[in-house]
Coordinates of N, CA, C and O in Angstrom, one line a residue:
M1 N 19.5 0.8 -6.3 CA 18.5 -0.2 -6.3 C 19.2 -1.6 -6.3 O 20.1 -1.8 -7.0
S2 N 18.7 -2.5 -5.5 CA 19.3 -3.8 -5.3 C 18.9 -4.7 -6.5 O 18.0 -4.4 -7.3
T3 N 19.6 -5.8 -6.7 CA 19.3 -6.7 -7.8 C 17.9 -7.3 -7.6 O 17.2 -7.6 -8.6
V4 N 17.5 -7.5 -6.4 CA 16.1 -8.0 -6.1 C 15.1 -7.0 -6.6 O 14.1 -7.3 -7.2
D5 N 15.3 -5.7 -6.3 CA 14.4 -4.7 -6.7 C 14.3 -4.6 -8.2 O 13.3 -4.4 -8.8
T6 N 15.5 -4.7 -8.9 CA 15.6 -4.6 -10.3 C 14.9 -5.8 -10.9 O 14.1 -5.7 -11.9
A7 N 15.1 -7.0 -10.4 CA 14.4 -8.2 -10.9 C 12.9 -8.1 -10.7 O 12.1 -8.5 -11.6
A8 N 12.4 -7.6 -9.6 CA 11.0 -7.4 -9.4 C 10.4 -6.5 -10.4 O 9.3 -6.8 -11.0
R9 N 11.0 -5.4 -10.7 CA 10.5 -4.4 -11.6 C 10.5 -5.0 -13.1 O 9.6 -4.6 -13.9
A10 N 11.4 -5.9 -13.3 CA 11.4 -6.6 -14.7 C 10.5 -7.8 -14.7 O 10.4 -8.4 -15.7
G11 N 9.8 -8.1 -13.6 CA 8.9 -9.3 -13.6 C 9.7 -10.6 -13.4 O 9.1 -11.6 -13.6
R12 N 10.9 -10.5 -12.9 CA 11.7 -11.7 -12.8 C 12.1 -12.0 -11.3 O 12.9 -12.9 -11.1
L13 N 11.4 -11.4 -10.4 CA 11.7 -11.7 -9.0 C 11.2 -13.1 -8.7 O 10.1 -13.5 -9.1
T14 N 12.0 -14.0 -8.1 CA 11.6 -15.3 -7.8 C 11.6 -15.6 -6.3 O 12.3 -14.8 -5.6
A15 N 10.9 -16.6 -5.9 CA 10.8 -16.9 -4.5 C 12.1 -17.2 -3.9 O 12.4 -16.8 -2.7
E16 N 13.1 -17.7 -4.7 CA 14.4 -18.0 -4.1 C 15.2 -16.7 -3.8 O 16.2 -16.8 -3.0
Q17 N 14.8 -15.6 -4.3 CA 15.5 -14.3 -4.1 C 15.0 -13.6 -2.8 O 15.5 -12.6 -2.4
V18 N 13.9 -14.1 -2.2 CA 13.3 -13.4 -1.1 C 13.6 -14.1 0.2 O 13.5 -15.3 0.3
Q19 N 14.0 -13.3 1.2 CA 14.3 -13.9 2.5 C 13.6 -13.1 3.6 O 13.4 -11.9 3.5
A20 N 13.3 -13.8 4.7 CA 12.7 -13.1 5.9 C 13.7 -12.1 6.3 O 14.9 -12.3 6.3
G21 N 13.2 -10.9 6.7 CA 14.0 -9.8 7.2 C 14.4 -8.8 6.1 O 14.8 -7.7 6.4
Q22 N 14.2 -9.2 4.9 CA 14.5 -8.4 3.7 C 13.6 -7.1 3.7 O 12.4 -7.2 3.9
A23 N 14.2 -6.0 3.5 CA 13.5 -4.7 3.5 C 13.0 -4.4 2.0 O 13.8 -4.7 1.1
L24 N 11.8 -3.9 1.9 CA 11.3 -3.4 0.6 C 11.8 -2.0 0.5 O 12.0 -1.3 1.5
P25 N 11.9 -1.5 -0.8 CA 12.3 -0.1 -1.0 C 11.2 0.8 -0.5 O 10.0 0.4 -0.6
E26 N 11.6 2.0 0.0 CA 10.6 3.0 0.4 C 9.8 3.5 -0.8 O 10.3 3.6 -1.9
L27 N 8.5 3.8 -0.6 CA 7.7 4.4 -1.6 C 7.0 5.7 -0.9 O 6.4 5.5 0.1
R28 N 7.2 6.8 -1.6 CA 6.6 8.1 -1.1 C 5.4 8.4 -2.0 O 5.6 8.5 -3.2
I29 N 4.3 8.7 -1.4 CA 3.1 9.0 -2.1 C 2.5 10.4 -1.6 O 2.1 10.5 -0.4
P30 N 2.5 11.4 -2.5 CA 1.9 12.7 -2.1 C 0.4 12.5 -1.9 O -0.3 11.9 -2.7
I31 N -0.1 13.0 -0.8 CA -1.6 12.9 -0.5 C -2.2 14.2 -1.0 O -1.9 15.3 -0.5
T32 N -3.0 14.1 -2.1 CA -3.6 15.2 -2.7 C -5.1 15.1 -2.5 O -5.6 14.0 -2.4
A33 N -5.8 16.2 -2.7 CA -7.3 16.1 -2.7 C -7.8 15.3 -3.9 O -8.7 14.5 -3.7
T34 N -7.1 15.4 -5.0 CA -7.4 14.6 -6.2 C -7.3 13.1 -5.9 O -8.2 12.3 -6.2
L35 N -6.2 12.7 -5.2 CA -6.1 11.3 -4.9 C -7.2 10.8 -4.0 O -7.8 9.7 -4.2
I36 N -7.5 11.6 -3.0 CA -8.6 11.2 -2.0 C -9.9 11.1 -2.7 O -10.6 10.1 -2.6
V37 N -10.3 12.1 -3.5 CA -11.6 12.2 -4.2 C -11.7 11.1 -5.2 O -12.7 10.3 -5.3
T38 N -10.7 10.9 -6.1 CA -10.8 9.9 -7.1 C -10.7 8.5 -6.5 O -11.4 7.6 -7.0
G39 N -10.0 8.3 -5.4 CA -10.0 7.0 -4.7 C -11.4 6.7 -4.2 O -11.9 5.5 -4.3
A40 N -12.1 7.7 -3.6 CA -13.4 7.5 -3.1 C -14.4 7.1 -4.2 O -15.2 6.2 -4.1
I41 N -14.3 7.9 -5.3 CA -15.2 7.6 -6.4 C -15.0 6.3 -7.0 O -15.9 5.5 -7.3
A42 N -13.7 5.9 -7.2 CA -13.3 4.6 -7.8 C -13.8 3.5 -7.0 O -14.1 2.4 -7.5
T43 N -13.9 3.6 -5.7 CA -14.3 2.6 -4.8 C -15.8 2.7 -4.4 O -16.3 2.0 -3.5
R44 N -16.5 3.6 -5.1 CA -17.9 3.8 -4.9 C -18.3 4.2 -3.5 O -19.3 3.9 -3.0
D45 N -17.4 5.0 -2.9 CA -17.6 5.5 -1.5 C -18.0 6.9 -1.6 O -17.2 7.8 -1.8
F46 N -19.3 7.2 -1.6 CA -19.8 8.5 -1.9 C -20.1 9.3 -0.6 O -20.8 10.3 -0.6
Q47 N -19.5 8.9 0.5 CA -19.6 9.6 1.8 C -19.0 11.0 1.5 O -17.8 11.1 1.1
K48 N -19.7 12.0 1.8 CA -19.3 13.4 1.5 C -18.0 13.8 2.2 O -17.3 14.7 1.7
V49 N -17.6 13.2 3.3 CA -16.4 13.5 4.0 C -15.1 13.2 3.2 O -14.1 13.7 3.5
H50 N -15.3 12.4 2.1 CA -14.2 12.1 1.3 C -14.1 13.0 0.0 O -13.1 12.9 -0.7
H51 N -15.1 13.9 -0.2 CA -15.0 14.8 -1.3 C -15.5 16.2 -1.1 O -15.4 17.0 -2.0
D52 N -16.1 16.5 0.0 CA -16.6 17.8 0.3 C -16.0 18.4 1.6 O -16.3 17.9 2.7
K53 N -15.1 19.4 1.4 CA -14.3 19.9 2.5 C -15.2 20.5 3.6 O -15.0 20.3 4.8
D54 N -16.3 21.2 3.2 CA -17.2 21.8 4.2 C -17.9 20.7 5.0 O -18.0 20.9 6.3
V55 N -18.3 19.6 4.4 CA -18.9 18.5 5.2 C -17.9 17.9 6.1 O -18.2 17.6 7.3
A56 N -16.6 17.7 5.6 CA -15.6 17.1 6.4 C -15.3 18.0 7.6 O -15.1 17.5 8.8
Q57 N -15.2 19.3 7.4 CA -15.0 20.2 8.5 C -16.1 20.2 9.5 O -15.9 20.3 10.7
A58 N -17.3 20.1 9.0 CA -18.5 20.1 9.9 C -18.5 18.8 10.8 O -19.0 18.8 11.9
A59 N -17.8 17.8 10.2 CA -17.7 16.5 11.0 C -16.5 16.5 12.0 O -16.3 15.6 12.7
G60 N -15.7 17.6 11.9 CA -14.7 17.8 12.9 C -13.3 17.5 12.4 O -12.3 17.5 13.2
T61 N -13.1 17.4 11.1 CA -11.8 17.2 10.5 C -11.4 18.4 9.7 O -12.2 19.2 9.3
P62 N -10.1 18.6 9.6 CA -9.6 19.9 8.9 C -9.9 19.9 7.4 O -9.9 20.9 6.7
N63 N -10.1 18.7 6.8 CA -10.3 18.6 5.3 C -10.9 17.2 5.0 O -11.1 16.4 5.9
V64 N -11.1 17.0 3.7 CA -11.5 15.6 3.2 C -10.4 14.7 3.7 O -9.2 15.1 3.9
F65 N -10.7 13.4 3.8 CA -9.7 12.4 4.2 C -9.9 11.1 3.4 O -11.0 10.8 2.9
M66 N -8.8 10.4 3.3 CA -8.8 9.1 2.5 C -9.6 8.0 3.2 O -9.6 7.9 4.4
N67 N -10.3 7.3 2.3 CA -11.1 6.1 2.8 C -10.2 4.9 2.8 O -9.1 4.8 2.3
I68 N -10.7 3.9 3.5 CA -9.9 2.7 3.8 C -9.6 1.9 2.5 O -8.6 1.2 2.3
L69 N -10.6 2.0 1.5 CA -10.4 1.2 0.3 C -9.3 1.8 -0.6 O -8.6 1.0 -1.2
T70 N -9.1 3.1 -0.5 CA -8.0 3.7 -1.3 C -6.7 3.3 -0.6 O -5.7 3.0 -1.3
T71 N -6.7 3.3 0.7 CA -5.5 2.9 1.5 C -5.2 1.5 1.1 O -4.0 1.1 0.9
N72 N -6.2 0.6 1.1 CA -6.0 -0.8 0.7 C -5.3 -1.0 -0.7 O -4.4 -1.7 -0.9
A73 N -5.8 -0.2 -1.6 CA -5.3 -0.2 -3.0 C -3.8 0.3 -3.0 O -3.0 -0.3 -3.7
L74 N -3.5 1.3 -2.2 CA -2.1 1.8 -2.1 C -1.2 0.7 -1.5 O 0.0 0.6 -1.9
V75 N -1.7 0.0 -0.5 CA -0.9 -1.1 0.1 C -0.6 -2.2 -1.0 O 0.5 -2.6 -1.2
N76 N -1.7 -2.5 -1.7 CA -1.6 -3.5 -2.8 C -0.5 -3.0 -3.8 O 0.3 -3.8 -4.3
R77 N -0.6 -1.7 -4.2 CA 0.3 -1.2 -5.2 C 1.8 -1.3 -4.7 O 2.7 -1.7 -5.4
Y78 N 2.0 -0.9 -3.4 CA 3.3 -0.9 -2.8 C 3.9 -2.3 -2.9 O 5.0 -2.5 -3.4
V79 N 3.2 -3.3 -2.4 CA 3.8 -4.7 -2.4 C 3.8 -5.3 -3.8 O 4.8 -5.9 -4.1
G80 N 2.8 -5.0 -4.6 CA 2.7 -5.5 -5.9 C 3.8 -5.0 -6.8 O 4.4 -5.8 -7.6
E81 N 4.2 -3.7 -6.7 CA 5.3 -3.2 -7.5 C 6.6 -3.8 -7.0 O 7.5 -4.0 -7.9
W82 N 6.8 -4.1 -5.8 CA 8.0 -4.7 -5.3 C 8.1 -6.1 -5.8 O 9.1 -6.6 -6.3
A83 N 7.0 -6.9 -5.7 CA 7.0 -8.3 -6.0 C 7.0 -8.5 -7.5 O 7.5 -9.6 -7.9
G84 N 6.5 -7.6 -8.3 CA 6.6 -7.7 -9.7 C 5.3 -8.3 -10.3 O 4.5 -8.9 -9.6
P85 N 5.1 -8.3 -11.6 CA 3.9 -8.7 -12.2 C 3.6 -10.2 -12.2 O 2.5 -10.6 -12.4
A86 N 4.6 -11.0 -12.0 CA 4.4 -12.4 -11.9 C 3.8 -12.9 -10.5 O 3.3 -14.0 -10.4
A87 N 3.9 -12.0 -9.5 CA 3.4 -12.3 -8.2 C 1.9 -12.2 -8.1 O 1.3 -11.4 -8.9
R88 N 1.3 -12.9 -7.2 CA -0.1 -12.8 -6.9 C -0.4 -12.4 -5.5 O 0.1 -13.0 -4.6
V89 N -1.0 -11.2 -5.4 CA -1.4 -10.7 -4.0 C -2.6 -11.5 -3.6 O -3.6 -11.6 -4.3
G90 N -2.5 -12.0 -2.3 CA -3.6 -12.7 -1.7 C -4.3 -11.9 -0.7 O -4.9 -10.8 -1.0
R91 N -4.1 -12.3 0.5 CA -4.8 -11.6 1.7 C -4.1 -10.3 2.1 O -2.8 -10.3 2.2
I92 N -4.8 -9.2 2.2 CA -4.3 -8.0 2.8 C -5.0 -7.7 4.1 O -6.3 -7.7 4.1
N93 N -4.3 -7.6 5.1 CA -4.9 -7.4 6.5 C -4.3 -6.1 7.0 O -3.1 -6.1 7.4
I94 N -5.1 -5.0 7.0 CA -4.6 -3.7 7.5 C -5.4 -3.1 8.6 O -6.6 -3.5 8.8
R95 N -4.8 -2.2 9.3 CA -5.4 -1.4 10.3 C -5.1 0.0 10.1 O -3.9 0.4 9.9
L96 N -6.1 0.9 10.2 CA -5.9 2.3 10.0 C -5.5 3.0 11.3 O -5.9 2.6 12.4
G97 N -4.7 4.0 11.1 CA -4.3 4.9 12.3 C -4.5 6.3 12.0 O -5.6 6.7 11.8
A98 N -3.4 7.1 11.9 CA -3.5 8.5 11.6 C -4.2 8.8 10.2 O -3.8 8.1 9.3
T99 N -5.0 9.8 10.2 CA -5.8 10.1 8.9 C -4.9 10.7 7.9 O -4.0 11.5 8.2
N100 N -5.1 10.3 6.6 CA -4.4 11.0 5.5 C -5.2 12.2 5.0 O -6.4 12.0 4.6
F101 N -4.6 13.4 5.1 CA -5.3 14.6 4.6 C -4.5 15.1 3.4 O -3.3 14.9 3.3
P102 N -5.1 15.9 2.6 CA -4.4 16.6 1.5 C -3.2 17.4 2.0 O -3.3 18.0 3.1
G103 N -2.2 17.5 1.2 CA -1.0 18.3 1.6 C 0.0 17.5 2.3 O 1.1 18.0 2.6
D104 N -0.3 16.3 2.7 CA 0.7 15.5 3.4 C 1.4 14.5 2.5 O 1.1 14.5 1.3
E105 N 2.2 13.6 3.0 CA 2.8 12.6 2.2 C 2.8 11.3 3.0 O 3.0 11.3 4.2
M106 N 2.5 10.2 2.4 CA 2.6 8.9 3.0 C 3.8 8.2 2.5 O 4.1 8.1 1.3
V107 N 4.6 7.7 3.5 CA 5.8 6.9 3.2 C 5.6 5.5 3.6 O 5.4 5.2 4.7
F108 N 5.7 4.6 2.5 CA 5.5 3.2 2.8 C 6.9 2.6 3.0 O 7.9 2.9 2.3
T109 N 7.0 1.7 4.0 CA 8.1 0.8 4.2 C 7.6 -0.6 4.5 O 6.4 -0.7 4.9
G110 N 8.4 -1.5 4.2 CA 8.0 -2.9 4.4 C 9.2 -3.8 4.7 O 10.3 -3.5 4.3
T111 N 8.8 -5.0 5.2 CA 9.8 -6.0 5.5 C 9.2 -7.4 5.3 O 8.0 -7.6 5.6
V112 N 10.0 -8.3 4.7 CA 9.5 -9.6 4.5 C 9.5 -10.3 5.9 O 10.5 -10.4 6.6
D113 N 8.3 -10.7 6.3 CA 8.1 -11.3 7.6 C 8.4 -12.8 7.6 O 9.1 -13.3 8.5
S114 N 8.0 -13.5 6.5 CA 8.2 -14.9 6.4 C 8.2 -15.4 5.0 O 7.5 -14.7 4.1
V115 N 8.9 -16.5 4.7 CA 8.9 -17.1 3.4 C 8.7 -18.6 3.6 O 9.5 -19.2 4.4
D116 N 7.7 -19.2 2.9 CA 7.5 -20.6 3.0 C 7.3 -21.0 1.5 O 6.2 -21.0 1.0
G117 N 8.4 -21.4 0.9 CA 8.3 -21.8 -0.5 C 8.0 -20.5 -1.3 O 8.7 -19.6 -1.3
E118 N 6.9 -20.6 -2.1 CA 6.5 -19.4 -2.9 C 5.6 -18.4 -2.1 O 5.2 -17.4 -2.6
N119 N 5.2 -18.8 -0.9 CA 4.3 -18.0 0.0 C 5.1 -17.0 0.8 O 6.0 -17.5 1.6
V120 N 4.8 -15.8 0.6 CA 5.6 -14.7 1.3 C 4.6 -13.8 2.1 O 3.5 -13.5 1.5
V121 N 5.0 -13.5 3.3 CA 4.2 -12.5 4.1 C 5.1 -11.3 4.3 O 6.2 -11.4 4.7
V122 N 4.5 -10.1 3.9 CA 5.2 -8.8 4.0 C 4.5 -8.0 5.1 O 3.3 -7.8 5.0
K123 N 5.3 -7.4 6.0 CA 4.7 -6.4 6.9 C 4.9 -5.1 6.3 O 5.9 -4.7 5.7
V124 N 3.8 -4.3 6.4 CA 3.8 -3.0 5.7 C 3.4 -1.9 6.7 O 2.5 -2.1 7.6
V125 N 4.1 -0.7 6.6 CA 3.7 0.5 7.4 C 3.6 1.7 6.4 O 4.6 1.9 5.6
G126 N 2.6 2.4 6.5 CA 2.5 3.7 5.7 C 2.3 4.8 6.7 O 1.3 4.8 7.4
T127 N 3.3 5.7 6.7 CA 3.3 6.8 7.8 C 3.2 8.1 7.1 O 3.7 8.4 6.0
N128 N 2.4 9.0 7.8 CA 2.3 10.4 7.3 C 2.8 11.3 8.5 O 3.4 10.8 9.4
S129 N 2.7 12.6 8.4 CA 3.2 13.5 9.4 C 2.6 13.3 10.7 O 3.1 13.8 11.8
L130 N 1.4 12.7 10.8 CA 0.7 12.5 12.1 C 1.1 11.2 12.7 O 0.7 10.9 13.9
G131 N 1.8 10.3 12.0 CA 2.1 9.0 12.5 C 1.7 7.9 11.5 O 1.5 8.2 10.4
P132 N 1.7 6.6 12.0 CA 1.3 5.5 11.1 C -0.1 5.7 10.6 O -1.0 5.7 11.5
H133 N -0.3 5.7 9.3 CA -1.6 5.8 8.7 C -2.2 4.4 8.6 O -3.3 4.1 8.8
V134 N -1.3 3.4 8.2 CA -1.7 2.1 7.9 C -0.6 1.1 8.4 O 0.6 1.4 8.1
T135 N -1.0 0.0 9.0 CA -0.1 -1.0 9.4 C -0.8 -2.3 9.0 O -2.0 -2.4 9.0
G136 N 0.0 -3.3 8.6 CA -0.6 -4.6 8.3 C 0.3 -5.6 7.6 O 1.6 -5.4 7.6
T137 N -0.3 -6.6 7.1 CA 0.5 -7.7 6.4 C -0.2 -8.0 5.1 O -1.4 -7.8 4.9
V138 N 0.6 -8.4 4.2 CA 0.1 -8.8 2.8 C 0.7 -10.2 2.5 O 1.9 -10.4 2.6
D139 N -0.2 -11.1 2.2 CA 0.2 -12.5 1.8 C 0.3 -12.5 0.3 O -0.6 -12.1 -0.4
I140 N 1.5 -12.9 -0.3 CA 1.7 -12.9 -1.7 C 2.3 -14.3 -2.1 O 2.9 -15.0 -1.3
V141 N 2.1 -14.6 -3.3 CA 2.8 -15.8 -3.9 C 3.7 -15.3 -5.0 O 3.3 -14.6 -5.9
I142 N 5.0 -15.6 -4.8 CA 6.0 -15.2 -5.8 C 6.5 -16.5 -6.4 O 7.0 -17.4 -5.7
P143 N 6.3 -16.7 -7.7 CA 6.7 -17.9 -8.4 C 8.2 -18.3 -8.2 O 9.0 -17.4 -8.0
S144 N 8.5 -19.6 -8.1 CA 9.8 -20.0 -8.0 C 10.5 -19.8 -9.4 O 9.9 -19.5 -10.4
K145 N 11.8 -20.0 -9.4 CA 12.6 -19.8 -10.6 C 12.1 -20.6 -11.8 O 12.0 -20.0 -12.9
G146 N 11.7 -21.8 -11.6 CA 11.2 -22.6 -12.7 C 9.9 -22.1 -13.3 O 9.6 -22.3 -14.5
E147 N 9.1 -21.5 -12.5 CA 7.8 -21.1 -12.9 C 7.8 -19.7 -13.6 O 6.9 -19.4 -14.4
S148 N 8.8 -18.8 -13.2 CA 8.7 -17.5 -13.7 C 9.5 -17.3 -15.0 O 9.5 -16.2 -15.6
A149 N 10.2 -18.3 -15.5 CA 11.0 -18.2 -16.7 C 10.2 -18.0 -17.9 O 9.1 -18.4 -18.0

């Protein structure tokens, strides 16, 4: 783990430690039926394709599948855990691709796209066995050294 990753986990990552092109650590998330169903319930998405396998199969998919709000939350988690608790996540702009089904794994990777003072843009990709599930950018504010002390 790099010193930047260690600082972020301790809540001490500062804007001065972040550079364009910097890679975020990989995050692997097992995709389970429980994750999909609880994510749908937590986001008040009661569409049966997210919690009823028979309905999902009747709709032409092999199983229940993750909704976009759960994916959005996982993107927020990925970048937020890297940036640390002092950072503020702003705009999340994502596009869905390959569906997340139970029994798969989503692997998040990210790169710092730009840094302008405390404003940081991170490019994020979450890939499963079918290909990219989510791609997008996250705008965050990471406090400077003087503010995070």
